[in-house]
Amino acid sequence: MSAAAANHSALLPESLREDFPILNGDVLEGQPLVFFDNAASTQRPRQVIDAIRRVYEHDYANVHRGIHTLSERSTELYEQAREKVRGLINAEKRHEVIFTQGTTASINLVARSWGDANLQPGEEILTTVMEHHSNLVPWLQAAERTGAVLRHVPLTEDGRLDMHQFDNLLNERTQLVAVASVSNTLGTINPIDEITAKAHAAGALVLVDAAQSVPHMPTDVQKSDADFLAFSGHKMLGPSGVGILYGKENLLDAMPPFLGGGSMIGEVHLDRFTPAELPAKFEAGTPPIVPAIAMSAAIDYLQAIGIEAIHRHEQVLTGLAFEALSQIDGLRILGPAPEHRTGLISFVFERIHAHEFAQVLNDRFGVAVRAGHHCTQPLHTLLGISASTRASFYLYNTPAEIDRLLEGIAAVQAMFAPKGRRRRKSGK
Amino acid sequence: MPSEEELYQEHILDHYEDPFHRGNLAGATHAHEEKNPLCGDVVRIELKLDGEGEIEDVYFTGEGCVISQASASMLLEALHGKTVDELKNFSAEDMLELYGPRLTPNRQKCCLLSWKVMQSAVHSPIDERSQS
């Protein structure tokens, strides 16, 4: 949308880049780094790196175990992090926030615990064709174990969910709708509020894979009425190894524990055990203590800037990139118009493979993009392609970096254009 | 890190644009196809072995990046007319050497796809009955 593209006043100050050591380091030996692989994982500001060091230097011990000073400090910081996450997504209760290893672990927890306890043969899980493998494979596995059936909402021509088909597919057998709030390949923002309202009316629960939305736009689980919501710390300036499962208290209470071990127990006898209360019930073993505390620092950083402001910044960048890419002959953008997407654009170019884009953009232009299927093989098959190139933006990216990307794309086109080359015969 | 100028040497682009034996092989006795799950590159190799264990003829089809497709062409050109034993002795290192430019581990997978397919293809006779 050119209106969005023109609105440069919505851009965040470039000075915030100074907070990110990796953007200012000499990563590429003299070449400035343009990091456009944020949908896979973001970079960290000094504030998050400092938080990690601070914990290890001053506060670290295992949580919920000792009564010594360090264990108490660690526990307090860890629980403060939980409260921070609660505020970020506006959960009603702090113990509705479970720390996991990441979005994938969160979704698998629900599939194993809720899925195995509730799904009956012939009952249905409704998901979509645009899901990341992490919101597809756990349900394929759950279907295999329980005899439940997986159904998929198709796409409209422009890469949005076909809500008419959603209405048709949702029925009294549907137990769960598992859907991404934002597609990691198409960038499409899905109508989660509408989906939860309709699913609940049909008696189904809703699990939202929010890995691509929580870092980029405001999240309110009470407003959206999502039953489960999963996301990761590393896609929002935090460390890898920590993720969140939000679940409504009554649902989490009714679910059996998933992993067994320390922390998740009330009483243990040689022949039986009782599970702990929430949230410990779902946090067996030593949790990702430092990643969780550092994720809290990342949330502080994001909230100081404002998630809404970050969203507007990305809208400007996406508008600029979309407009310029649309004008390139032979280039096909995957997914909808900018107003229906977040800050990422995947594209394919006839006759030039995504690998060539990623390689040359990196080697000659210092631009890091993703090439491949982005863990959405079924979607790529459906779109009739084997791979695409994805540029995904975040708060530290700039319009000048989009120009660099465009310059690189033009160079790749020139480099790999058919030139009537002839293979030299080998002489055999 | 190798620069892209090295990666995409002229003779490699020549193979990409003007590949050796791209297509299907009528009367093929063996065939195999594989995908690189990382990126979706796919190569299929069809070959004709004579009774003496010689690769009488070989063709490939596929889709993917320059490295995966050009390396297939280079491999077929190198092994055309060789024996199955010579193929077995042709190691992954030999393949990377044949390609030339030094590749990062992820791009090595692109380069070795056709080599893997070729090694399997000689052990994958085409079932005559399923052909009819």
Tab-separated table of N, CA and C in Angstrom, chain B residues 15-130:
chain	number	residue	atom	x	y	z
B	15	HIS	N	27.490	-25.552	-17.625
B	15	HIS	CA	26.809	-26.830	-17.376
B	15	HIS	C	25.347	-26.609	-17.000
B	16	TYR	N	25.103	-25.529	-16.255
B	16	TYR	CA	23.735	-25.245	-15.824
B	16	TYR	C	22.850	-24.911	-17.027
B	17	GLU	N	23.392	-24.110	-17.909
B	17	GLU	CA	22.576	-23.657	-19.032
B	17	GLU	C	22.544	-24.655	-20.187
B	18	ASP	N	23.588	-25.438	-20.285
B	18	ASP	CA	23.700	-26.391	-21.402
B	18	ASP	C	24.101	-27.748	-20.827
B	19	PRO	N	23.193	-28.374	-20.088
B	19	PRO	CA	23.589	-29.575	-19.332
B	19	PRO	C	23.875	-30.787	-20.226
B	20	PHE	N	24.720	-31.652	-19.693
B	20	PHE	CA	25.037	-32.923	-20.330
B	20	PHE	C	23.923	-33.918	-20.017
B	21	HIS	N	23.291	-34.463	-21.045
B	21	HIS	CA	22.290	-35.524	-20.893
B	21	HIS	C	21.181	-35.215	-19.903
B	22	ARG	N	20.574	-34.055	-20.073
B	22	ARG	CA	19.364	-33.800	-19.290
B	22	ARG	C	18.173	-34.354	-20.057
B	23	GLY	N	17.409	-35.196	-19.405
B	23	GLY	CA	16.237	-35.774	-20.053
B	23	GLY	C	16.012	-37.183	-19.551
B	24	ASN	N	15.043	-37.867	-20.179
B	24	ASN	CA	14.777	-39.250	-19.791
B	24	ASN	C	15.519	-40.192	-20.723
B	25	LEU	N	15.769	-41.391	-20.222
B	25	LEU	CA	16.510	-42.376	-20.997
B	25	LEU	C	15.577	-43.522	-21.371
B	26	ALA	N	15.285	-43.635	-22.682
B	26	ALA	CA	14.461	-44.745	-23.135
B	26	ALA	C	15.245	-46.031	-22.943
B	27	GLY	N	14.598	-47.060	-22.421
B	27	GLY	CA	15.274	-48.338	-22.211
B	27	GLY	C	16.186	-48.358	-20.993
B	28	ALA	N	15.945	-47.437	-20.072
B	28	ALA	CA	16.758	-47.420	-18.847
B	28	ALA	C	16.531	-48.711	-18.063
B	29	THR	N	17.602	-49.228	-17.462
B	29	THR	CA	17.476	-50.444	-16.648
B	29	THR	C	17.407	-50.102	-15.158
B	30	HIS	N	17.983	-48.945	-14.783
B	30	HIS	CA	18.040	-48.540	-13.380
B	30	HIS	C	17.642	-47.061	-13.247
B	31	ALA	N	17.056	-46.722	-12.113
B	31	ALA	CA	16.691	-45.315	-11.889
B	31	ALA	C	16.549	-45.053	-10.396
B	32	HIS	N	16.839	-43.825	-10.019
B	32	HIS	CA	16.622	-43.429	-8.632
B	32	HIS	C	16.411	-41.912	-8.580
B	33	GLU	N	15.631	-41.491	-7.585
B	33	GLU	CA	15.329	-40.068	-7.444
B	33	GLU	C	15.415	-39.703	-5.967
B	34	GLU	N	15.965	-38.530	-5.689
B	34	GLU	CA	16.006	-38.074	-4.292
B	34	GLU	C	15.835	-36.576	-4.228
B	35	LYS	N	15.405	-36.163	-3.054
B	35	LYS	CA	15.161	-34.763	-2.796
B	35	LYS	C	16.074	-34.314	-1.672
B	36	ASN	N	16.542	-33.109	-1.732
B	36	ASN	CA	17.239	-32.528	-0.589
B	36	ASN	C	16.164	-31.872	0.278
B	37	PRO	N	15.869	-32.473	1.446
B	37	PRO	CA	14.733	-31.982	2.220
B	37	PRO	C	14.931	-30.553	2.715
B	38	LEU	N	16.154	-30.109	2.751
B	38	LEU	CA	16.440	-28.760	3.232
B	38	LEU	C	15.884	-27.697	2.292
B	39	CYS	N	15.966	-27.959	0.998
B	39	CYS	CA	15.652	-26.889	0.059
B	39	CYS	C	14.735	-27.341	-1.063
B	40	GLY	N	14.433	-28.647	-1.136
B	40	GLY	CA	13.516	-29.110	-2.163
B	40	GLY	C	14.166	-29.426	-3.497
B	41	ASP	N	15.511	-29.275	-3.590
B	41	ASP	CA	16.178	-29.659	-4.827
B	41	ASP	C	15.904	-31.133	-5.096
B	42	VAL	N	15.646	-31.453	-6.365
B	42	VAL	CA	15.370	-32.846	-6.682
B	42	VAL	C	16.168	-33.257	-7.922
B	43	VAL	N	16.706	-34.476	-7.883
B	43	VAL	CA	17.440	-35.029	-9.033
B	43	VAL	C	16.985	-36.466	-9.242
B	44	ARG	N	16.719	-36.803	-10.502
B	44	ARG	CA	16.419	-38.185	-10.870
B	44	ARG	C	17.447	-38.619	-11.908
B	45	ILE	N	17.987	-39.791	-11.718
B	45	ILE	CA	18.968	-40.317	-12.671
B	45	ILE	C	18.463	-41.647	-13.214
B	46	GLU	N	18.469	-41.748	-14.526
B	46	GLU	CA	18.082	-42.997	-15.183
B	46	GLU	C	19.299	-43.507	-15.937
B	47	LEU	N	19.596	-44.774	-15.777
B	47	LEU	CA	20.764	-45.269	-16.499
B	47	LEU	C	20.546	-46.669	-17.054
B	48	LYS	N	21.419	-46.982	-17.991
B	48	LYS	CA	21.354	-48.264	-18.666
B	48	LYS	C	22.669	-48.973	-18.406
B	49	LEU	N	22.583	-50.095	-17.684
B	49	LEU	CA	23.784	-50.887	-17.428
B	49	LEU	C	23.813	-52.049	-18.406
B	50	ASP	N	24.990	-52.318	-18.981
B	50	ASP	CA	25.074	-53.517	-19.815
B	50	ASP	C	25.448	-54.700	-18.911
B	51	GLY	N	25.483	-55.904	-19.449
B	51	GLY	CA	25.730	-57.096	-18.648
B	51	GLY	C	27.096	-57.082	-17.957
B	52	GLU	N	28.022	-56.270	-18.467
B	52	GLU	CA	29.394	-56.271	-17.962
B	52	GLU	C	29.601	-55.273	-16.829
B	53	GLY	N	28.527	-54.638	-16.404
B	53	GLY	CA	28.681	-53.646	-15.341
B	53	GLY	C	29.196	-52.308	-15.840
B	54	GLU	N	28.963	-52.033	-17.100
B	54	GLU	CA	29.365	-50.731	-17.631
B	54	GLU	C	28.132	-49.817	-17.740
B	55	ILE	N	28.348	-48.534	-17.427
B	55	ILE	CA	27.260	-47.561	-17.559
B	55	ILE	C	27.197	-47.156	-19.034
B	56	GLU	N	26.284	-47.813	-19.735
B	56	GLU	CA	26.205	-47.634	-21.183
B	56	GLU	C	25.673	-46.238	-21.523
B	57	ASP	N	24.667	-45.828	-20.732
B	57	ASP	CA	24.105	-44.491	-20.967
B	57	ASP	C	23.444	-44.008	-19.682
B	58	VAL	N	23.390	-42.698	-19.534
B	58	VAL	CA	22.822	-42.148	-18.303
B	58	VAL	C	22.269	-40.741	-18.559
B	59	TYR	N	21.089	-40.491	-18.016
B	59	TYR	CA	20.440	-39.182	-18.161
B	59	TYR	C	19.925	-38.727	-16.799
B	60	PHE	N	19.787	-37.402	-16.657
B	60	PHE	CA	19.194	-36.902	-15.405
B	60	PHE	C	18.088	-35.895	-15.689
B	61	THR	N	17.166	-35.811	-14.750
B	61	THR	CA	16.186	-34.738	-14.745
B	61	THR	C	16.194	-34.165	-13.338
B	62	GLY	N	15.669	-32.985	-13.179
B	62	GLY	CA	15.654	-32.423	-11.839
B	62	GLY	C	15.321	-30.957	-11.838
B	63	GLU	N	15.297	-30.448	-10.640
B	63	GLU	CA	14.929	-29.056	-10.454
B	63	GLU	C	15.685	-28.565	-9.232
B	64	GLY	N	16.213	-27.383	-9.319
B	64	GLY	CA	16.908	-26.872	-8.148
B	64	GLY	C	17.908	-25.805	-8.505
B	65	CYS	N	18.801	-25.557	-7.562
B	65	CYS	CA	19.750	-24.467	-7.707
B	65	CYS	C	20.841	-24.821	-8.715
B	66	VAL	N	21.626	-23.835	-9.057
B	66	VAL	CA	22.711	-24.009	-10.017
B	66	VAL	C	23.645	-25.138	-9.572
B	67	ILE	N	23.990	-25.141	-8.285
B	67	ILE	CA	24.968	-26.133	-7.824
B	67	ILE	C	24.417	-27.552	-7.972
B	68	SER	N	23.159	-27.752	-7.597
B	68	SER	CA	22.596	-29.105	-7.661
B	68	SER	C	22.461	-29.583	-9.100
B	69	GLN	N	22.099	-28.706	-9.999
B	69	GLN	CA	21.851	-29.118	-11.380
B	69	GLN	C	23.140	-29.174	-12.200
B	70	ALA	N	24.011	-28.198	-12.003
B	70	ALA	CA	25.276	-28.211	-12.743
B	70	ALA	C	26.139	-29.390	-12.295
B	71	SER	N	26.098	-29.702	-10.986
B	71	SER	CA	26.922	-30.817	-10.497
B	71	SER	C	26.418	-32.137	-11.064
B	72	ALA	N	25.095	-32.246	-11.264
B	72	ALA	CA	24.549	-33.459	-11.881
B	72	ALA	C	25.084	-33.620	-13.299
B	73	SER	N	25.069	-32.521	-14.019
B	73	SER	CA	25.574	-32.554	-15.393
B	73	SER	C	27.054	-32.944	-15.430
B	74	MET	N	27.831	-32.362	-14.513
B	74	MET	CA	29.271	-32.642	-14.471
B	74	MET	C	29.538	-34.100	-14.104
B	75	LEU	N	28.747	-34.598	-13.176
B	75	LEU	CA	28.922	-35.984	-12.729
B	75	LEU	C	28.618	-36.957	-13.862
B	76	LEU	N	27.512	-36.715	-14.556
B	76	LEU	CA	27.123	-37.623	-15.628
B	76	LEU	C	28.142	-37.614	-16.752
B	77	GLU	N	28.638	-36.413	-17.034
B	77	GLU	CA	29.639	-36.327	-18.087
B	77	GLU	C	30.888	-37.118	-17.704
B	78	ALA	N	31.232	-37.048	-16.428
B	78	ALA	CA	32.447	-37.721	-15.966
B	78	ALA	C	32.290	-39.246	-15.928
B	79	LEU	N	31.080	-39.707	-15.636
B	79	LEU	CA	30.907	-41.148	-15.416
B	79	LEU	C	30.304	-41.900	-16.595
B	80	HIS	N	29.902	-41.148	-17.605
B	80	HIS	CA	29.337	-41.768	-18.796
B	80	HIS	C	30.358	-42.729	-19.389
B	81	GLY	N	29.942	-44.004	-19.571
B	81	GLY	CA	30.863	-44.987	-20.158
B	81	GLY	C	31.789	-45.662	-19.157
B	82	LYS	N	31.725	-45.211	-17.893
B	82	LYS	CA	32.543	-45.861	-16.866
B	82	LYS	C	31.825	-47.103	-16.325
B	83	THR	N	32.498	-47.839	-15.469
B	83	THR	CA	31.886	-49.047	-14.908
B	83	THR	C	31.280	-48.737	-13.537
B	84	VAL	N	30.427	-49.683	-13.090
B	84	VAL	CA	29.797	-49.550	-11.783
B	84	VAL	C	30.874	-49.521	-10.694
B	85	ASP	N	31.919	-50.310	-10.874
B	85	ASP	CA	33.005	-50.307	-9.896
B	85	ASP	C	33.690	-48.953	-9.816
B	86	GLU	N	33.906	-48.366	-10.989
B	86	GLU	CA	34.524	-47.034	-10.988
B	86	GLU	C	33.625	-46.022	-10.285
B	87	LEU	N	32.326	-46.184	-10.473
B	87	LEU	CA	31.390	-45.294	-9.802
B	87	LEU	C	31.484	-45.466	-8.283
B	88	LYS	N	31.531	-46.731	-7.843
B	88	LYS	CA	31.604	-46.993	-6.397
B	88	LYS	C	32.855	-46.382	-5.792
B	89	ASN	N	33.915	-46.361	-6.590
B	89	ASN	CA	35.169	-45.789	-6.087
B	89	ASN	C	35.200	-44.266	-6.164
B	90	PHE	N	34.193	-43.696	-6.812
B	90	PHE	CA	34.128	-42.246	-6.961
B	90	PHE	C	33.502	-41.674	-5.676
B	91	SER	N	34.320	-41.141	-4.801
B	91	SER	CA	33.865	-40.761	-3.456
B	91	SER	C	33.221	-39.373	-3.446
B	92	ALA	N	32.621	-39.052	-2.313
B	92	ALA	CA	32.034	-37.711	-2.129
B	92	ALA	C	33.116	-36.646	-2.315
B	93	GLU	N	34.301	-36.937	-1.816
B	93	GLU	CA	35.411	-35.983	-1.969
B	93	GLU	C	35.733	-35.776	-3.446
B	94	ASP	N	35.700	-36.900	-4.202
B	94	ASP	CA	35.955	-36.782	-5.650
B	94	ASP	C	34.915	-35.872	-6.302
B	95	MET	N	33.665	-36.008	-5.845
B	95	MET	CA	32.582	-35.196	-6.423
B	95	MET	C	32.817	-33.722	-6.132
B	96	LEU	N	33.156	-33.410	-4.887
B	96	LEU	CA	33.398	-32.010	-4.519
B	96	LEU	C	34.593	-31.450	-5.292
B	97	GLU	N	35.563	-32.318	-5.541
B	97	GLU	CA	36.737	-31.890	-6.295
B	97	GLU	C	36.379	-31.635	-7.763
B	98	LEU	N	35.526	-32.538	-8.295
B	98	LEU	CA	35.085	-32.373	-9.682
B	98	LEU	C	34.345	-31.040	-9.847
B	99	TYR	N	33.524	-30.701	-8.821
B	99	TYR	CA	32.767	-29.449	-8.905
B	99	TYR	C	33.713	-28.256	-8.904
B	100	GLY	N	34.702	-28.318	-8.021
B	100	GLY	CA	35.713	-27.255	-8.044
B	100	GLY	C	35.663	-26.322	-6.855
B	101	PRO	N	34.877	-25.230	-6.941
B	101	PRO	CA	34.881	-24.228	-5.866
B	101	PRO	C	34.571	-24.853	-4.507
B	102	ARG	N	35.228	-24.350	-3.477
B	102	ARG	CA	35.012	-24.830	-2.126
B	102	ARG	C	33.611	-24.416	-1.667
B	103	LEU	N	32.873	-25.356	-1.090
B	103	LEU	CA	31.487	-25.087	-0.713
B	103	LEU	C	31.318	-25.159	0.799
B	104	THR	N	30.413	-24.327	1.305
B	104	THR	CA	30.063	-24.409	2.724
B	104	THR	C	29.255	-25.702	2.930
B	105	PRO	N	29.195	-26.216	4.172
B	105	PRO	CA	28.522	-27.507	4.402
B	105	PRO	C	27.105	-27.585	3.825
B	106	ASN	N	26.327	-26.518	3.938
B	106	ASN	CA	24.967	-26.553	3.394
B	106	ASN	C	24.953	-26.665	1.880
B	107	ARG	N	25.877	-25.958	1.228
B	107	ARG	CA	25.916	-26.032	-0.234
B	107	ARG	C	26.556	-27.341	-0.709
B	108	GLN	N	27.356	-27.975	0.134
B	108	GLN	CA	27.888	-29.297	-0.227
B	108	GLN	C	26.751	-30.289	-0.439
B	109	LYS	N	25.680	-30.117	0.360
B	109	LYS	CA	24.530	-31.013	0.202
B	109	LYS	C	23.911	-30.866	-1.184
B	110	CYS	N	23.884	-29.626	-1.692
B	110	CYS	CA	23.368	-29.392	-3.045
B	110	CYS	C	24.237	-30.134	-4.047
B	111	CYS	N	25.540	-30.025	-3.849
B	111	CYS	CA	26.499	-30.590	-4.795
B	111	CYS	C	26.484	-32.117	-4.760
B	112	LEU	N	26.254	-32.681	-3.574
B	112	LEU	CA	26.350	-34.138	-3.427
B	112	LEU	C	25.036	-34.865	-3.703
B	113	LEU	N	23.970	-34.093	-3.983
B	113	LEU	CA	22.669	-34.734	-4.213
B	113	LEU	C	22.736	-35.713	-5.380
B	114	SER	N	23.241	-35.252	-6.532
B	114	SER	CA	23.273	-36.130	-7.704
B	114	SER	C	24.227	-37.306	-7.483
B	115	TRP	N	25.302	-37.044	-6.753
B	115	TRP	CA	26.256	-38.126	-6.442
B	115	TRP	C	25.569	-39.225	-5.625
B	116	LYS	N	24.773	-38.795	-4.622
B	116	LYS	CA	24.034	-39.765	-3.812
B	116	LYS	C	23.032	-40.550	-4.659
B	117	VAL	N	22.323	-39.804	-5.517
B	117	VAL	CA	21.305	-40.431	-6.366
B	117	VAL	C	21.963	-41.450	-7.299
B	118	MET	N	23.115	-41.074	-7.849
B	118	MET	CA	23.833	-41.952	-8.776
B	118	MET	C	24.276	-43.234	-8.074
B	119	GLN	N	24.804	-43.083	-6.846
B	119	GLN	CA	25.269	-44.260	-6.108
B	119	GLN	C	24.107	-45.226	-5.829
B	120	SER	N	22.929	-44.668	-5.587
B	120	SER	CA	21.766	-45.520	-5.322
B	120	SER	C	21.176	-46.077	-6.608
B	121	ALA	N	21.254	-45.286	-7.674
B	121	ALA	CA	20.589	-45.671	-8.923
B	121	ALA	C	21.113	-47.005	-9.463
B	122	VAL	N	22.428	-47.235	-9.336
B	122	VAL	CA	22.987	-48.487	-9.885
B	122	VAL	C	22.500	-49.712	-9.119
B	123	HIS	N	21.920	-49.466	-7.930
B	123	HIS	CA	21.357	-50.588	-7.154
B	123	HIS	C	19.831	-50.605	-7.215
B	124	SER	N	19.255	-49.803	-8.101
B	124	SER	CA	17.796	-49.692	-8.149
B	124	SER	C	17.266	-50.075	-9.523
B	125	PRO	N	17.223	-51.395	-9.785
B	125	PRO	CA	16.715	-51.833	-11.093
B	125	PRO	C	15.253	-51.417	-11.271
B	126	ILE	N	14.937	-51.043	-12.484
B	126	ILE	CA	13.550	-50.696	-12.774
B	126	ILE	C	12.743	-51.975	-12.885
B	127	ASP	N	11.661	-52.029	-12.148
B	127	ASP	CA	10.784	-53.203	-12.181
B	127	ASP	C	10.018	-53.200	-13.497
B	128	GLU	N	10.322	-54.221	-14.338
B	128	GLU	CA	9.714	-54.269	-15.676
B	128	GLU	C	8.195	-54.292	-15.608
B	129	ARG	N	7.683	-55.020	-14.620
B	129	ARG	CA	6.228	-55.172	-14.556
B	129	ARG	C	5.542	-53.839	-14.269
B	130	SER	N	6.161	-53.025	-13.393
B	130	SER	CA	5.520	-51.754	-13.048
B	130	SER	C	5.634	-50.755	-14.197
